[in-house]
mmCIF file of C-alpha atoms in Angstrom:
data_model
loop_
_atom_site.group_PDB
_atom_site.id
_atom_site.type_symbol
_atom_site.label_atom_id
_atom_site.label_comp_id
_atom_site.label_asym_id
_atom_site.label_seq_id
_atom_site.Cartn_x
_atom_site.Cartn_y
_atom_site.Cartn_z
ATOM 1 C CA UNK A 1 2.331 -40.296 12.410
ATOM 2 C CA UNK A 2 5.969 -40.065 12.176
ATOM 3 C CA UNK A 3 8.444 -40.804 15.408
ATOM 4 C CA UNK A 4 11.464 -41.143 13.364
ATOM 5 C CA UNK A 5 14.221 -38.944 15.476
ATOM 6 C CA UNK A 6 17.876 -38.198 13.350
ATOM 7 C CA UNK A 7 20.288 -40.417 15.531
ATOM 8 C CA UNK A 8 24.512 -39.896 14.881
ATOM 9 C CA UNK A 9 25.519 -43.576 14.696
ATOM 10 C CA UNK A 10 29.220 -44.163 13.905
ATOM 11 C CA UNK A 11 30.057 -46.469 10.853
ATOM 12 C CA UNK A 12 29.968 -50.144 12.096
ATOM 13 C CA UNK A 13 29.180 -53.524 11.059
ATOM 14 C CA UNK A 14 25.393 -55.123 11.459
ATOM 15 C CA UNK A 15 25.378 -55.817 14.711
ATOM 16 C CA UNK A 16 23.968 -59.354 16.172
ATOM 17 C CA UNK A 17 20.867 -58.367 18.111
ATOM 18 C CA UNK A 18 21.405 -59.267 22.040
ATOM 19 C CA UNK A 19 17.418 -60.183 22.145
ATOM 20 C CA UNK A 20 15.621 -63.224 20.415
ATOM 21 C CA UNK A 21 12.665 -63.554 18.173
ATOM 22 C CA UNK A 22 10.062 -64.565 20.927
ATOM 23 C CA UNK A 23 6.608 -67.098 20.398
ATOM 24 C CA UNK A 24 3.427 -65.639 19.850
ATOM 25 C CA UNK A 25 0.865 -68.091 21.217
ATOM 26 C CA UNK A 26 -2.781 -67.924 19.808
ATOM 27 C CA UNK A 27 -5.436 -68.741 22.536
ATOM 28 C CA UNK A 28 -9.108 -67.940 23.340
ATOM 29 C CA UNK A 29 -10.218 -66.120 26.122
ATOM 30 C CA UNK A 30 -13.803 -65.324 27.277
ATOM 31 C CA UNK A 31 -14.689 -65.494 22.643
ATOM 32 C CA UNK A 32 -11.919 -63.503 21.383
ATOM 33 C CA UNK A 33 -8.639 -64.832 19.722
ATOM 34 C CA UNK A 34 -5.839 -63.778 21.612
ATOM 35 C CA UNK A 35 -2.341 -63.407 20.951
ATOM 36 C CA UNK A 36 0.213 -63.602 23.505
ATOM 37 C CA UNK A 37 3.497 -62.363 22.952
ATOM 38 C CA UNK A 38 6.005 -64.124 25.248
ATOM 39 C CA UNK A 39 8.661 -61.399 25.801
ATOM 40 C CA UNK A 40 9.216 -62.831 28.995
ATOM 41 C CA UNK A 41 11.036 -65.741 27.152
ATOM 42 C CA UNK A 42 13.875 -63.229 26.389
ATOM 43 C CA UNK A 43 17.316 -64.086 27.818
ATOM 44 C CA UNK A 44 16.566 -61.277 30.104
ATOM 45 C CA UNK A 45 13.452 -62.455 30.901
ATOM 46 C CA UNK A 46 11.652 -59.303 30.005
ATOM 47 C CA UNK A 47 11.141 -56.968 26.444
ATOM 48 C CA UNK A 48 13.962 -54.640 27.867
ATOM 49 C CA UNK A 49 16.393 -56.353 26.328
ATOM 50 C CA UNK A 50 15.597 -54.812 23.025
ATOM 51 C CA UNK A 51 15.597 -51.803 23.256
ATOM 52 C CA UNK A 52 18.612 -51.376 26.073
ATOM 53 C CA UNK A 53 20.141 -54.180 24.401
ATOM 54 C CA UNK A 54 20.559 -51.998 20.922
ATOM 55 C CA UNK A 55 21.356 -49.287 22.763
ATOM 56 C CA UNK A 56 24.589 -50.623 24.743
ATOM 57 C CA UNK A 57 25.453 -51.847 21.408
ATOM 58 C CA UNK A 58 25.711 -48.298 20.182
ATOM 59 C CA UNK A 59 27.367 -47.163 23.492
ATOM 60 C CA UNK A 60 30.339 -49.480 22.731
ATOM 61 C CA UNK A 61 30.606 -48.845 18.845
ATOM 62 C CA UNK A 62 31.126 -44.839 19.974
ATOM 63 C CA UNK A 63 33.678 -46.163 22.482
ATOM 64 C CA UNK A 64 32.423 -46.087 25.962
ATOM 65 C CA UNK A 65 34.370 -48.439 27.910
ATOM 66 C CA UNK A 66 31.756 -48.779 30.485
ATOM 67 C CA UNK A 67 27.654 -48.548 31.642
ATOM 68 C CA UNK A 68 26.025 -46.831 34.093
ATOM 69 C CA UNK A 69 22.125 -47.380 34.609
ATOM 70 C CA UNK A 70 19.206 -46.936 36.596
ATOM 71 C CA UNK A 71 16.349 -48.939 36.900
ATOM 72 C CA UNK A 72 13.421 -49.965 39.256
ATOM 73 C CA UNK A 73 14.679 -53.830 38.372
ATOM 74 C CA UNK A 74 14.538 -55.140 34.832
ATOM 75 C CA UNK A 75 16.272 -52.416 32.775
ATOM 76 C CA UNK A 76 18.996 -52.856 35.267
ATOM 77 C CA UNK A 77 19.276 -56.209 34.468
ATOM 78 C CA UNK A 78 18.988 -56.378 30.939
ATOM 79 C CA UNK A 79 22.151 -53.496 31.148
ATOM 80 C CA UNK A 80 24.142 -55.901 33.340
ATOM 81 C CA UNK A 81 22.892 -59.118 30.822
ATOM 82 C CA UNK A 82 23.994 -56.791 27.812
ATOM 83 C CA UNK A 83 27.274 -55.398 29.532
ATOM 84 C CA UNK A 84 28.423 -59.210 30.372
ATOM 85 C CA UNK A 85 27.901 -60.363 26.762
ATOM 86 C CA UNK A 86 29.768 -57.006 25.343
ATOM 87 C CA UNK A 87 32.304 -57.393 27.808
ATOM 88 C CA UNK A 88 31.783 -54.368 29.426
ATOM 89 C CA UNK A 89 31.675 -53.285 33.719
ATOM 90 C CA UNK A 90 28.079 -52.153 34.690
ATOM 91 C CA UNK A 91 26.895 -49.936 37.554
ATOM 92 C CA UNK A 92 23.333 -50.124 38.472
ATOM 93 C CA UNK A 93 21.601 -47.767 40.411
ATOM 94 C CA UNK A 94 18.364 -48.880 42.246
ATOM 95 C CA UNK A 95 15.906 -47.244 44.283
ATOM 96 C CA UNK A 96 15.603 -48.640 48.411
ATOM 97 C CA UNK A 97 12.196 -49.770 47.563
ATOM 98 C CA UNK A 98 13.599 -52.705 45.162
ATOM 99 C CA UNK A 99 13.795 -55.845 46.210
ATOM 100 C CA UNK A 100 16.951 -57.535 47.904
ATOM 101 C CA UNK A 101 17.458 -60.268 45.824
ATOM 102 C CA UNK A 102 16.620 -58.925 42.758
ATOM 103 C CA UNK A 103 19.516 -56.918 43.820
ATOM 104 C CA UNK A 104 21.315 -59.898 44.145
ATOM 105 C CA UNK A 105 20.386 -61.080 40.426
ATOM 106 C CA UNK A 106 21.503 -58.359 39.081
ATOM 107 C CA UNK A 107 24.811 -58.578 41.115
ATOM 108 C CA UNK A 108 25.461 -62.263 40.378
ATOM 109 C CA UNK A 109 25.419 -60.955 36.223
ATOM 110 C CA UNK A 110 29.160 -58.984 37.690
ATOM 111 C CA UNK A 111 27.104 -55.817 37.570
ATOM 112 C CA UNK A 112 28.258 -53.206 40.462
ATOM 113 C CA UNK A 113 24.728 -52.095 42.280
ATOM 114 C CA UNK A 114 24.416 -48.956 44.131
ATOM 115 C CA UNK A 115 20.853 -48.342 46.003
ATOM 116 C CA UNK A 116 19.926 -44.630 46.575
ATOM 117 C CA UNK A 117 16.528 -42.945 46.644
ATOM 118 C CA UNK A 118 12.791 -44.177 47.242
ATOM 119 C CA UNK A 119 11.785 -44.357 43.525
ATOM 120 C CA UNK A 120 13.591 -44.380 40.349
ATOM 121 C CA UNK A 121 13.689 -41.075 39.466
ATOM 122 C CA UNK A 122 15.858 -40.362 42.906
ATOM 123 C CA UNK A 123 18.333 -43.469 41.683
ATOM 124 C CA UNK A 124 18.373 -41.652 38.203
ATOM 125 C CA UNK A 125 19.507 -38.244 39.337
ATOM 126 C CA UNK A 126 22.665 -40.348 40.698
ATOM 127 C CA UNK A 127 23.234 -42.450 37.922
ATOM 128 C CA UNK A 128 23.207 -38.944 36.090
ATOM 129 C CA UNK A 129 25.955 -38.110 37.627
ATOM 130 C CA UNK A 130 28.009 -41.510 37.926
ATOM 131 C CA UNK A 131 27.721 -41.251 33.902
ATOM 132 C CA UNK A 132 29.861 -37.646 34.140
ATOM 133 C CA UNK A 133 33.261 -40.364 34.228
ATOM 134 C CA UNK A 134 35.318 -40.657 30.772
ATOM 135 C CA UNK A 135 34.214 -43.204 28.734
ATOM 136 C CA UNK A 136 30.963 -44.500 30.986
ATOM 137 C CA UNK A 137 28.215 -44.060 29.248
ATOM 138 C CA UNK A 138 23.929 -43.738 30.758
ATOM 139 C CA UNK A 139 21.659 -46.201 30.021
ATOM 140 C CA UNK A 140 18.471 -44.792 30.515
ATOM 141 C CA UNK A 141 15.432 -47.253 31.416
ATOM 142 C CA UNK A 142 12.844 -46.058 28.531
ATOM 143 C CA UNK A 143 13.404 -42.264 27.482
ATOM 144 C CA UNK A 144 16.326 -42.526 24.459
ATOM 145 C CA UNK A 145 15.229 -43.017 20.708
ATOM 146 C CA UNK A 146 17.102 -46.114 20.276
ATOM 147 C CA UNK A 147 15.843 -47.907 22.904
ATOM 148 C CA UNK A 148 12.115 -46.842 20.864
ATOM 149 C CA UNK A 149 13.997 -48.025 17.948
ATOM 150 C CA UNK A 150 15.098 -51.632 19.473
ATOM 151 C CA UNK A 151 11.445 -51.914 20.864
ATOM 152 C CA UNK A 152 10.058 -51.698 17.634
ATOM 153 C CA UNK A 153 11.538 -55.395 16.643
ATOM 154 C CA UNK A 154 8.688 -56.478 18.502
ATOM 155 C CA UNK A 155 6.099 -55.200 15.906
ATOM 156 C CA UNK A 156 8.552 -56.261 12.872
ATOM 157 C CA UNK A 157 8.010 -59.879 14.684
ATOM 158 C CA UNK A 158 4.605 -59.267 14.623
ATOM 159 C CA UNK A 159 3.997 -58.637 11.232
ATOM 160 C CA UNK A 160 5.531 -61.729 10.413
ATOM 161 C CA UNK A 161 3.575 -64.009 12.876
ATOM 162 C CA UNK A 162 0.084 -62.348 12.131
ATOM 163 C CA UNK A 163 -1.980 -63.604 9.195
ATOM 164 C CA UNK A 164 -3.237 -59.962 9.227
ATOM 165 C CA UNK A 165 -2.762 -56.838 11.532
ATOM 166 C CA UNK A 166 -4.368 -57.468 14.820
ATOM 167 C CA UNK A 167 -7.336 -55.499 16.002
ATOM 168 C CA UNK A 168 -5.662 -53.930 19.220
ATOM 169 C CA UNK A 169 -2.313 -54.169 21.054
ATOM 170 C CA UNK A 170 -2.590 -54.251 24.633
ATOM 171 C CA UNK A 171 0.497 -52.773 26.369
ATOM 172 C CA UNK A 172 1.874 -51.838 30.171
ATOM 173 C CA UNK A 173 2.825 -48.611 30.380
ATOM 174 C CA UNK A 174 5.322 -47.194 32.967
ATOM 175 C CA UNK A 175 7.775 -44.532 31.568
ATOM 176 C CA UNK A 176 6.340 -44.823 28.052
ATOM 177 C CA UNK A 177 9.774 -46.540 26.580
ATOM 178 C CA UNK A 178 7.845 -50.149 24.931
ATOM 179 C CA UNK A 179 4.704 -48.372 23.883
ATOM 180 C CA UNK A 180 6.725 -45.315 22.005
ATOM 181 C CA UNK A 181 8.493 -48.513 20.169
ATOM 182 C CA UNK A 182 5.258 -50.114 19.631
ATOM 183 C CA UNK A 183 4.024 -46.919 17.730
ATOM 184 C CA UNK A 184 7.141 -46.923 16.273
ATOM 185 C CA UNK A 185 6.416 -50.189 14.680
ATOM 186 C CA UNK A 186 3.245 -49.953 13.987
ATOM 187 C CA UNK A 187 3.949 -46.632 11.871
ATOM 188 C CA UNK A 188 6.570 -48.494 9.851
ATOM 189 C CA UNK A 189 4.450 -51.659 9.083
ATOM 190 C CA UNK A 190 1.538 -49.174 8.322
ATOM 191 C CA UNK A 191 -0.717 -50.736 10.943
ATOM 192 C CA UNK A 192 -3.167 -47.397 11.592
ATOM 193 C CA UNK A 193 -6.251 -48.988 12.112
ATOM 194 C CA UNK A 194 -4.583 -51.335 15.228
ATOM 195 C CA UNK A 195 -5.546 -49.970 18.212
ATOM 196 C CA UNK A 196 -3.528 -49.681 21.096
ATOM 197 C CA UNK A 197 -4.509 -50.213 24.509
ATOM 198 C CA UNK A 198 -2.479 -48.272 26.887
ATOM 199 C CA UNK A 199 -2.396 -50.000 30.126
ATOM 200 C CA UNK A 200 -1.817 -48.548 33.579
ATOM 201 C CA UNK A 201 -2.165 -49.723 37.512
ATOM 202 C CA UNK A 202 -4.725 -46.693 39.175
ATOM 203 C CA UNK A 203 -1.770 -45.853 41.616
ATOM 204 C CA UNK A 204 0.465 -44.707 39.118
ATOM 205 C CA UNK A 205 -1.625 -43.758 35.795
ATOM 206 C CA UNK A 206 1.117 -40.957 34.722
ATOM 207 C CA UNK A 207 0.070 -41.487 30.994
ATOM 208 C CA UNK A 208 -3.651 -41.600 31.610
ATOM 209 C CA UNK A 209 -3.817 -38.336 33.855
ATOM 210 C CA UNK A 210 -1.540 -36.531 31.549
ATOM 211 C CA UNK A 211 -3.432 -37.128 28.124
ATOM 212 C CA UNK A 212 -7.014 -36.058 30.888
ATOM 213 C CA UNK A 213 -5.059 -32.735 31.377
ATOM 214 C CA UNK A 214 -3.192 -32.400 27.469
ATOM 215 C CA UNK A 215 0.576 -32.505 29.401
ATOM 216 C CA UNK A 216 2.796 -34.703 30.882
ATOM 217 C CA UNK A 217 2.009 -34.550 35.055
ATOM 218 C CA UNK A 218 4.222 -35.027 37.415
ATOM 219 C CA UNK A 219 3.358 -37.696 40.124
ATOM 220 C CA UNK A 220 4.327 -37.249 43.747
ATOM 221 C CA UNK A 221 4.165 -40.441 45.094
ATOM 222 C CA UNK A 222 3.581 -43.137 42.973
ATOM 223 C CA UNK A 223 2.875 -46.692 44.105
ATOM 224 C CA UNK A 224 1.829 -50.239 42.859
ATOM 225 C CA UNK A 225 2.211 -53.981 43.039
ATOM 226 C CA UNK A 226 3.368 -52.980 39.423
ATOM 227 C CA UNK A 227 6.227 -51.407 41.109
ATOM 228 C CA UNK A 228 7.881 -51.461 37.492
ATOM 229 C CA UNK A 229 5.775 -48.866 36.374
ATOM 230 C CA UNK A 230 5.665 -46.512 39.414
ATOM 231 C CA UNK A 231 7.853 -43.801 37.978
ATOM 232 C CA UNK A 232 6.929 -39.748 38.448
ATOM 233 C CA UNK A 233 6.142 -38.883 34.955
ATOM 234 C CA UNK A 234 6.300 -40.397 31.473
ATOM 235 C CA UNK A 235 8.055 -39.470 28.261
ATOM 236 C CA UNK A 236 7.832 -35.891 27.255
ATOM 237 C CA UNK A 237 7.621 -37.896 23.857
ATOM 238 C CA UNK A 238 4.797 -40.130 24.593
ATOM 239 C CA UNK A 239 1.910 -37.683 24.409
ATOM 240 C CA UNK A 240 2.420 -36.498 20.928
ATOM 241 C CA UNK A 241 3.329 -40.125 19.832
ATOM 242 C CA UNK A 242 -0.438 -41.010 21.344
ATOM 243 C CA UNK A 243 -2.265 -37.805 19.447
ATOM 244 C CA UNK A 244 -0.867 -39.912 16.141
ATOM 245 C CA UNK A 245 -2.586 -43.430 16.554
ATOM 246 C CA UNK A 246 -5.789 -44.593 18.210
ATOM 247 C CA UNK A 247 -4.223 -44.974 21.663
ATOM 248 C CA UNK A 248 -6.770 -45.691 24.304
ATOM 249 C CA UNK A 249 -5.377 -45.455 28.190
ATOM 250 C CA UNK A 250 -7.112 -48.124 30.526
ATOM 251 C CA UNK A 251 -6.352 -48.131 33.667
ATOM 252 C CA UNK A 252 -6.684 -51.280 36.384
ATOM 253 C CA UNK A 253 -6.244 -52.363 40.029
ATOM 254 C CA UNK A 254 -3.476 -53.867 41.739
ATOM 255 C CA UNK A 255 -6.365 -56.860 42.198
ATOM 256 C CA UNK A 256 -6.528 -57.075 38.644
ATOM 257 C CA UNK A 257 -2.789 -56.875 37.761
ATOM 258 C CA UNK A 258 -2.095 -59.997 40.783
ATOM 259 C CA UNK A 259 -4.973 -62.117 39.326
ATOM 260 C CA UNK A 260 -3.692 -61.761 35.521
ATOM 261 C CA UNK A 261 -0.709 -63.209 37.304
ATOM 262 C CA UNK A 262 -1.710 -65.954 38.738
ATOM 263 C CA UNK A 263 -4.205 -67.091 36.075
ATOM 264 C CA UNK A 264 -1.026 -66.761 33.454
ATOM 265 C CA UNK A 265 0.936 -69.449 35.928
ATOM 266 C CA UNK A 266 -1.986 -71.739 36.260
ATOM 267 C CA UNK A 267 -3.315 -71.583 32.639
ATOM 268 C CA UNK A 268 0.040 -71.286 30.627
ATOM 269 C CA UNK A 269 2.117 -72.384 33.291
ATOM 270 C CA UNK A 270 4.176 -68.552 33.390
ATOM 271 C CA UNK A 271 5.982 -66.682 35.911
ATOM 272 C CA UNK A 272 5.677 -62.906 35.046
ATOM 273 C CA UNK A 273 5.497 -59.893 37.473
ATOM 274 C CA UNK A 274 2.327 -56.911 38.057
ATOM 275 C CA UNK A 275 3.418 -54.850 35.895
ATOM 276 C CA UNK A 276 2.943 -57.398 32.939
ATOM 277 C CA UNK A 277 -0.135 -58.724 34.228
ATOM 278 C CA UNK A 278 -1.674 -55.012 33.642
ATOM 279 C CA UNK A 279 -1.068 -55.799 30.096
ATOM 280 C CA UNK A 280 -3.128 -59.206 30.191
ATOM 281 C CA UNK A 281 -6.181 -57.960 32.573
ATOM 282 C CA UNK A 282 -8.290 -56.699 30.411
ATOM 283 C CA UNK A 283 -7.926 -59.834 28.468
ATOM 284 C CA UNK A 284 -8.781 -62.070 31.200
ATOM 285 C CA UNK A 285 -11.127 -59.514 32.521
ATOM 286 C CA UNK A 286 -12.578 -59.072 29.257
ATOM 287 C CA UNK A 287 -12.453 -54.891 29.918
ATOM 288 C CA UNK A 288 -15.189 -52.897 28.189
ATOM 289 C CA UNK A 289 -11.961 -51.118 26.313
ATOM 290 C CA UNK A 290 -12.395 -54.618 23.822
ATOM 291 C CA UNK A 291 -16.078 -54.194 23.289
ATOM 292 C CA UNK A 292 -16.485 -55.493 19.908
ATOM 293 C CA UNK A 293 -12.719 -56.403 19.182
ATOM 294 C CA UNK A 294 -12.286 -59.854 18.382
ATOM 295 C CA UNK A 295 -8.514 -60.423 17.659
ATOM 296 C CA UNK A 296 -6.326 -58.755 20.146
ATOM 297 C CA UNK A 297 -2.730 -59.378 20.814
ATOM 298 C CA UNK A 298 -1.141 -58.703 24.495
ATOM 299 C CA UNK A 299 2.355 -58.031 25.275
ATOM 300 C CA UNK A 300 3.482 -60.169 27.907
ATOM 301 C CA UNK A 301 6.532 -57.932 28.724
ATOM 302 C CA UNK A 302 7.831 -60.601 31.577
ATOM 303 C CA UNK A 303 9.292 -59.232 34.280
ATOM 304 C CA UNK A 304 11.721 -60.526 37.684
ATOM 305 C CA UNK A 305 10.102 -58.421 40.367
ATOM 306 C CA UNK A 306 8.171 -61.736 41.267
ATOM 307 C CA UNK A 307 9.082 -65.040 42.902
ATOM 308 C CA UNK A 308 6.886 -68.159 43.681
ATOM 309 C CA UNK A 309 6.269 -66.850 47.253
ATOM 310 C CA UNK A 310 4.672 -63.617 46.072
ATOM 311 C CA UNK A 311 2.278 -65.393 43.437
ATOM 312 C CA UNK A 312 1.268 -68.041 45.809
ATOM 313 C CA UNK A 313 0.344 -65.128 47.697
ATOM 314 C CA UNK A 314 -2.003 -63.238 45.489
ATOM 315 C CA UNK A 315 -3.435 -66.671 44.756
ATOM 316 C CA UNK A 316 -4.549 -67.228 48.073
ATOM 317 C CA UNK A 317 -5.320 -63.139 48.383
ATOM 318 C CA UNK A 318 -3.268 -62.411 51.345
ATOM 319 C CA UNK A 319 -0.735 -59.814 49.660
ATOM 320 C CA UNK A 320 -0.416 -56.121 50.338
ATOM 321 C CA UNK A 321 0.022 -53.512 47.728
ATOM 322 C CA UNK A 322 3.737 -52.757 47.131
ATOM 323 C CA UNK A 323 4.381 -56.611 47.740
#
């Protein structure tokens, strides 16, 4: 399988990656060793950092003087994290359906947010445009090579924490951006027998229903507790990036995705959002996608769209979906 994608990079120093080298803590759940990979202990508090990190790096080494993003919530504020430690002004453009004060987080970083639209692809179309200015330059959430590129750290961790490739990877999967790094990696450390499981909530499986009909599909209204993931379509690159590598789409429940929440706080004592409990339910669930795997790793991506008052709520079972 090859992803590599020719990229113009000026000449420039090594740059000092903006994420860290995150924990991979071994456990046991329901028989199988488990690996879980604590992205949400980046500064950012989620994997976006990576990618978006490396890529605002870039941005700023071709001279942009300024960032312009848009994001359902955690892309916009790793851009606002990165653009305060380059020094740089940030717009971010978010959809009505995010949450007030993860507007405010992202705001209290010095990052200028604009809402517009109900989902991220409406907020994109004007970000588009706000990027059209001299020297501001478009962070995109998941759909830009180096993002894929920074992303793919995560496996180069990997293969130094792992006393031997892991069985399967299981992954979230929104607009495609982490698991086209993931593949990425996995190419480059010649892991082709590690299966990767492609995770999805059922109200916005974009990846699943497009490999079912062999193209990307367009969906008209998506919606989730995973509200991270709830974009209209995925990566044109994602599909022939899955035909490569024993990629195997599961899709889950908002129940599912709430209880991997809650039993992440209570077990490991973590606070992570829906969209990366979809990556550990069919650990915890012990999903008939692992029959017979018996080392697994899961990507715990992190995540803000959560606060104490929404996981005390799917503890006790009295949330919504699109709480």
């Amino acid at each position: 399988m090859t992803l590599s994608v020719a990229i113009e990079r000026p000449v420039e120093t090594p740059l000092v990656p903006l994420h860290v080298c995150t924990p991979l803590l071994a456990t046991v759940v329901a028989g199988r060793m488990v690996g879980l990979k604590l992205e949400n202990l980046q500064p950012a508090r989620s994997f976006k950092i990576r990618g978006i990190g490396r890529l605002c790096q870039h941005h700023q080494a071709c001279g942009a003087r300024a960032l312009v993003c848009s994001s359902a919530g955690n892309a916009g504020y790793a851009v606002a994290w990165a653009g305060r430690a380059l020094g740089m002004p940030v717009t971010v453009v978010l959809p009505e359906t995010s949450a007030v004060w993860m507007r405010e987080r992202i705001a209290a970083l010095g990052a200028t947010v604009v809402v517009e639209g109900q989902v991220w692809d409406d907020a994109n179309t004007m970000a588009l445009g706000l990027a059209g200015a001299p020297g501001v330059a478009c962070i995109p959430p998941f759909d830009d090579p180096l993002i894929w590129e920074g992303h793919a750290s995560l496996v180069d961790e990997l293969a130094e924490q792992c006393a031997h490739p892991p069985e399967a990877i299981c992954v979230a999967v929104g607009g495609g951006g982490l698991l086209l790094g993931l593949l990425l990696g996995l190419e480059r450390h010649g892991w082709t027998q590690t299966r990767v499981l492609a995770v999805e909530p059922e109200g916005s499986a974009g990846l699943s229903r497009s490999l079912a009909a062999g193209h990307v599909v367009d969906l008209p209204a998506p919606r989730s507790v995973a509200s991270s993931l709830c974009v209209r379509h995925v990566s044109d690159a994602l599909l022939p990036a899955c035909g490569k590598h024993p990629v195997t789409s599961v899709v889950v429940d908002d129940g599912a995705c709430r209880r991997a929440c809650v039993r992440l706080a209570e077990d490991y004592g973590m606070l992570v959002e829906p969209a990366c409990g979809a990556a550990l339910a069919p650990v915890f669930d012990n999903h008939p996608a692992l029959t017979g795997v018996h080392d697994v790793v899961s990507v715990v991506c992190g995540g803000q769209v959560v606060r104490l008052q929404e996981l005390g709520a799917w503890a006790a079972g009295t949330s919504s979906v699109g709480q």
